[in-house]
CSV table of C-alpha atoms in Angstrom, one decimal:
chain,number,residue,atom,x,y,z
A,1,MET,CA,-10.5,0.0,-50.3
A,2,ALA,CA,-12.3,-0.3,-47.0
A,3,SER,CA,-10.2,0.1,-43.8
A,4,GLU,CA,-9.4,-3.1,-42.1
A,5,ASN,CA,-10.6,-1.5,-38.8
A,6,PHE,CA,-13.9,-0.5,-40.3
A,7,ASP,CA,-16.8,-2.2,-38.5
A,8,PRO,CA,-20.3,-1.8,-40.0
A,9,ALA,CA,-21.8,-2.6,-36.6
A,10,ARG,CA,-20.4,0.7,-35.3
A,11,LEU,CA,-22.4,2.8,-37.7
A,12,ASP,CA,-25.1,5.2,-36.6
A,13,PRO,CA,-28.4,5.1,-38.5
A,14,ASP,CA,-27.2,8.2,-40.5
A,15,GLY,CA,-24.1,6.2,-41.7
A,16,ALA,CA,-21.5,8.0,-39.5
A,17,GLN,CA,-19.1,5.7,-37.8
A,18,HIS,CA,-20.0,5.3,-34.1
A,19,LEU,CA,-17.3,6.0,-31.5
A,20,ALA,CA,-17.9,4.8,-28.0
A,21,ALA,CA,-17.1,7.1,-25.0
A,22,SER,CA,-14.0,6.0,-23.2
A,23,VAL,CA,-14.0,6.3,-19.4
A,24,LYS,CA,-11.0,5.8,-17.0
A,25,ILE,CA,-11.8,3.9,-13.8
A,26,LEU,CA,-9.5,3.1,-10.9
A,27,ILE,CA,-9.6,-0.2,-9.0
A,28,ALA,CA,-8.1,0.7,-5.7
A,29,GLY,CA,-7.7,-0.5,-2.2
A,30,GLY,CA,-5.2,-1.9,0.3
A,31,PHE,CA,-2.6,-4.6,-0.1
A,32,GLY,CA,-4.1,-8.0,-1.1
A,33,VAL,CA,-7.8,-7.0,-1.5
A,34,GLY,CA,-8.1,-8.5,-5.0
A,35,LYS,CA,-7.5,-5.5,-7.4
A,36,THR,CA,-5.4,-7.6,-9.8
A,37,THR,CA,-7.9,-10.4,-9.6
A,38,MET,CA,-10.8,-8.1,-10.5
A,39,VAL,CA,-9.1,-6.5,-13.5
A,40,SER,CA,-8.0,-9.9,-14.7
A,41,SER,CA,-11.4,-11.5,-14.3
A,42,ILE,CA,-13.3,-8.8,-16.3
A,43,SER,CA,-10.9,-7.5,-18.9
A,44,GLU,CA,-11.8,-8.4,-22.5
A,45,ILE,CA,-8.1,-8.0,-23.4
A,46,ALA,CA,-5.1,-9.7,-21.9
A,47,PRO,CA,-4.5,-7.5,-18.9
A,48,LEU,CA,-1.3,-5.7,-18.4
A,49,ARG,CA,0.2,-6.6,-15.0
A,50,THR,CA,3.3,-5.3,-13.1
A,51,GLU,CA,3.5,-8.0,-10.4
A,52,GLU,CA,6.7,-9.0,-8.7
A,53,LEU,CA,7.4,-11.8,-6.3
A,54,ILE,CA,7.3,-10.9,-2.6
A,55,THR,CA,10.7,-11.5,-1.1
A,56,GLU,CA,12.4,-11.2,2.2
A,57,VAL,CA,13.1,-7.6,1.3
A,58,SER,CA,9.5,-6.8,2.1
A,59,SER,CA,9.7,-8.3,5.5
A,60,GLY,CA,8.8,-5.7,8.1
A,61,VAL,CA,7.7,-3.4,5.3
A,62,ASP,CA,4.5,-4.9,3.9
A,63,ASP,CA,1.7,-6.0,6.3
A,64,LEU,CA,0.9,-9.6,5.2
A,65,SER,CA,-1.5,-10.3,8.1
A,66,GLY,CA,-4.5,-12.0,6.7
A,67,VAL,CA,-2.9,-12.6,3.3
A,68,GLU,CA,0.1,-14.7,4.4
A,69,SER,CA,-0.3,-16.9,1.3
A,70,LYS,CA,0.1,-14.0,-1.1
A,71,SER,CA,3.3,-14.5,-3.2
A,72,THR,CA,3.2,-11.6,-5.6
A,73,THR,CA,2.5,-7.9,-5.4
A,74,THR,CA,1.6,-5.1,-7.9
A,75,VAL,CA,4.4,-2.6,-8.1
A,76,ALA,CA,3.0,-0.1,-10.6
A,77,LEU,CA,-0.4,-0.8,-12.0
A,78,ASP,CA,-2.8,-3.3,-13.6
A,79,PHE,CA,-4.5,-2.3,-16.8
A,80,GLY,CA,-7.6,-3.8,-18.5
A,81,ARG,CA,-10.6,-2.9,-20.7
A,82,ILE,CA,-14.2,-3.8,-20.8
A,83,THR,CA,-16.9,-2.7,-23.3
A,84,ILE,CA,-20.1,-2.1,-21.4
A,85,ASP,CA,-22.2,-1.4,-24.6
A,86,ARG,CA,-21.7,0.3,-28.0
A,87,ASP,CA,-21.7,3.7,-26.3
A,88,LEU,CA,-19.3,3.0,-23.4
A,89,VAL,CA,-15.8,1.5,-22.9
A,90,LEU,CA,-14.2,1.4,-19.5
A,91,TYR,CA,-10.4,1.4,-19.1
A,92,LEU,CA,-9.5,-0.1,-15.8
A,93,PHE,CA,-6.4,0.9,-13.8
A,94,GLY,CA,-5.6,-1.2,-10.8
A,95,THR,CA,-3.5,0.7,-8.2
A,96,PRO,CA,-0.6,-0.8,-6.1
A,97,GLY,CA,-1.6,-1.5,-2.6
A,98,GLN,CA,1.5,-1.0,-0.5
A,99,ASP,CA,2.1,2.3,1.2
A,100,ARG,CA,5.5,2.7,-0.4
A,101,PHE,CA,3.9,2.8,-3.9
A,102,TRP,CA,1.2,5.3,-3.0
A,103,PHE,CA,3.0,8.1,-4.8
A,104,LEU,CA,1.7,6.5,-8.0
A,105,TRP,CA,-1.9,7.0,-7.0
A,106,ASP,CA,-1.9,10.7,-7.8
A,107,GLU,CA,-0.6,10.0,-11.4
A,108,LEU,CA,-3.0,7.1,-11.9
A,109,SER,CA,-6.0,9.2,-10.8
A,110,ARG,CA,-5.4,11.9,-13.4
A,111,GLY,CA,-8.3,11.9,-15.8
A,112,ALA,CA,-10.3,9.2,-13.9
A,113,LEU,CA,-14.0,9.7,-13.6
A,114,GLY,CA,-14.5,7.4,-10.7
A,115,ALA,CA,-13.1,4.5,-8.6
A,116,VAL,CA,-13.9,1.2,-7.0
A,117,VAL,CA,-12.4,0.8,-3.5
A,118,LEU,CA,-12.1,-2.9,-2.9
A,119,ALA,CA,-12.4,-3.9,0.8
A,120,ASP,CA,-11.5,-7.1,2.6
A,121,THR,CA,-13.6,-7.7,5.8
A,122,ARG,CA,-10.6,-9.5,7.4
A,123,ARG,CA,-8.8,-6.2,7.3
A,124,LEU,CA,-11.5,-3.6,6.8
A,125,GLY,CA,-9.4,-0.9,8.5
A,126,ASN,CA,-7.0,-1.0,5.5
A,127,SER,CA,-9.7,0.6,3.4
A,128,PHE,CA,-9.7,3.9,5.3
A,129,ALA,CA,-6.6,5.3,3.4
A,130,ALA,CA,-8.2,4.7,0.0
A,131,VAL,CA,-11.5,6.1,1.0
A,132,ASP,CA,-9.8,9.2,2.4
A,133,PHE,CA,-7.7,9.6,-0.8
A,134,PHE,CA,-10.7,9.8,-3.0
A,135,GLU,CA,-12.8,11.9,-0.6
A,136,ARG,CA,-10.0,14.5,-0.3
A,137,ARG,CA,-9.7,14.7,-4.1
A,138,GLY,CA,-13.5,14.8,-4.7
A,139,LEU,CA,-13.3,11.8,-7.0
A,140,PRO,CA,-16.5,9.8,-6.9
A,141,PHE,CA,-16.1,6.2,-5.7
A,142,MET,CA,-18.0,3.1,-4.5
A,143,VAL,CA,-16.9,0.3,-2.2
A,144,GLY,CA,-16.9,-3.3,-3.4
A,145,VAL,CA,-16.6,-5.8,-0.5
A,146,ASN,CA,-14.6,-8.7,-1.9
A,147,CYS,CA,-16.1,-11.7,-0.1
A,148,PHE,CA,-13.1,-14.0,0.5
A,149,ASP,CA,-13.7,-17.6,1.5
A,150,GLY,CA,-13.8,-17.9,5.3
A,151,ALA,CA,-13.8,-14.1,5.8
A,152,PRO,CA,-16.3,-12.5,8.2
A,153,ARG,CA,-19.6,-11.6,6.6
A,154,TYR,CA,-21.1,-8.2,7.1
A,155,THR,CA,-24.1,-6.4,5.5
A,156,GLU,CA,-23.6,-3.5,3.1
A,157,ASP,CA,-25.0,-1.2,5.8
A,158,GLU,CA,-22.6,-2.5,8.4
A,159,VAL,CA,-19.6,-1.9,6.0
A,160,ARG,CA,-20.9,1.6,5.3
A,161,ASP,CA,-21.1,2.4,9.0
A,162,ALA,CA,-17.7,0.9,9.7
A,163,LEU,CA,-16.1,3.0,7.0
A,164,ASP,CA,-18.1,6.1,7.9
A,165,LEU,CA,-19.3,6.5,4.3
A,166,ASP,CA,-21.8,9.1,3.0
A,167,ALA,CA,-25.3,7.7,2.6
A,168,ASP,CA,-25.2,8.0,-1.2
A,169,THR,CA,-21.9,6.2,-1.6
A,170,PRO,CA,-22.7,2.7,-3.1
A,171,VAL,CA,-21.5,-0.4,-1.2
A,172,MET,CA,-21.8,-3.8,-2.9
A,173,LEU,CA,-20.8,-7.3,-1.9
A,174,CYS,CA,-18.9,-9.0,-4.7
A,175,ASP,CA,-16.5,-11.8,-5.7
A,176,ALA,CA,-13.6,-10.3,-7.6
A,177,ARG,CA,-12.9,-13.7,-9.2
A,178,ASN,CA,-16.3,-13.8,-10.9
A,179,ARG,CA,-16.7,-11.9,-14.1
A,180,GLU,CA,-20.4,-11.2,-13.7
A,181,SER,CA,-19.9,-10.0,-10.1
A,182,ALA,CA,-17.1,-7.7,-11.1
A,183,LYS,CA,-19.2,-6.4,-14.0
A,184,ASN,CA,-22.1,-5.6,-11.7
A,185,VAL,CA,-19.7,-3.6,-9.5
A,186,LEU,CA,-18.6,-1.5,-12.4
A,187,LEU,CA,-22.2,-1.0,-13.6
A,188,THR,CA,-23.1,0.2,-10.1
A,189,LEU,CA,-20.3,2.7,-10.2
A,190,VAL,CA,-21.3,3.9,-13.7
A,191,GLN,CA,-24.8,4.4,-12.5
A,192,HIS,CA,-23.6,6.3,-9.5
A,193,LEU,CA,-21.5,8.6,-11.8
A,194,ILE,CA,-24.5,9.2,-14.0
A,195,GLU,CA,-26.7,10.1,-11.0
A,196,LEU,CA,-24.0,12.5,-9.7
A,197,ALA,CA,-23.7,14.2,-13.1
A,198,GLY,CA,-27.5,14.7,-13.1
A,199,ARG,CA,-27.3,16.6,-9.8
A,200,GLU,CA,-24.8,19.1,-11.1
A,201,PRO,CA,-26.3,22.6,-11.5
A,202,VAL,CA,-26.8,23.7,-15.1
A,203,THR,CA,-24.8,26.9,-15.9
A,204,THR,CA,-26.1,29.4,-18.4
């Protein structure tokens, strides 16, 4: 009897079942930049969320300037999945944004091939910590500038200069609420990872 999970569309021409490569990607950034929104907008499965209501306990602990209307916060991670094509599946891990949960970032980054650092132009300075985190660990990343309604508009080059990024670090304007926009960010990161892999010296 054929397996219930058997899919003829995943067969190679020689008849062997095709298995797509699985890649772990982090969606990172400061508090309230849209990480949960991006994972939710693009995930092809019901995303796993670990959000809790913001209460008076966080008063004086979390910086809500610029995001005063935010009522929930991620306390562990967000998780989603998107199939790019028959050869590549991305598993997305959204990181918590508040400083007191940063101890989780080291664990979440284990096994990741790259990261998207989401930035908010209303609080661009909050992106420095995430940029520094990935630079120190040598984990490739790109910056996605989440264009909030009413937020200041800057060009990609202006954001690159403001964050003091390397010339080859991709920067892209995006809308985390829009599936196609979020997908383009991930495709840009994947292309960046492929280019970096092509520069690695060949050992014999």
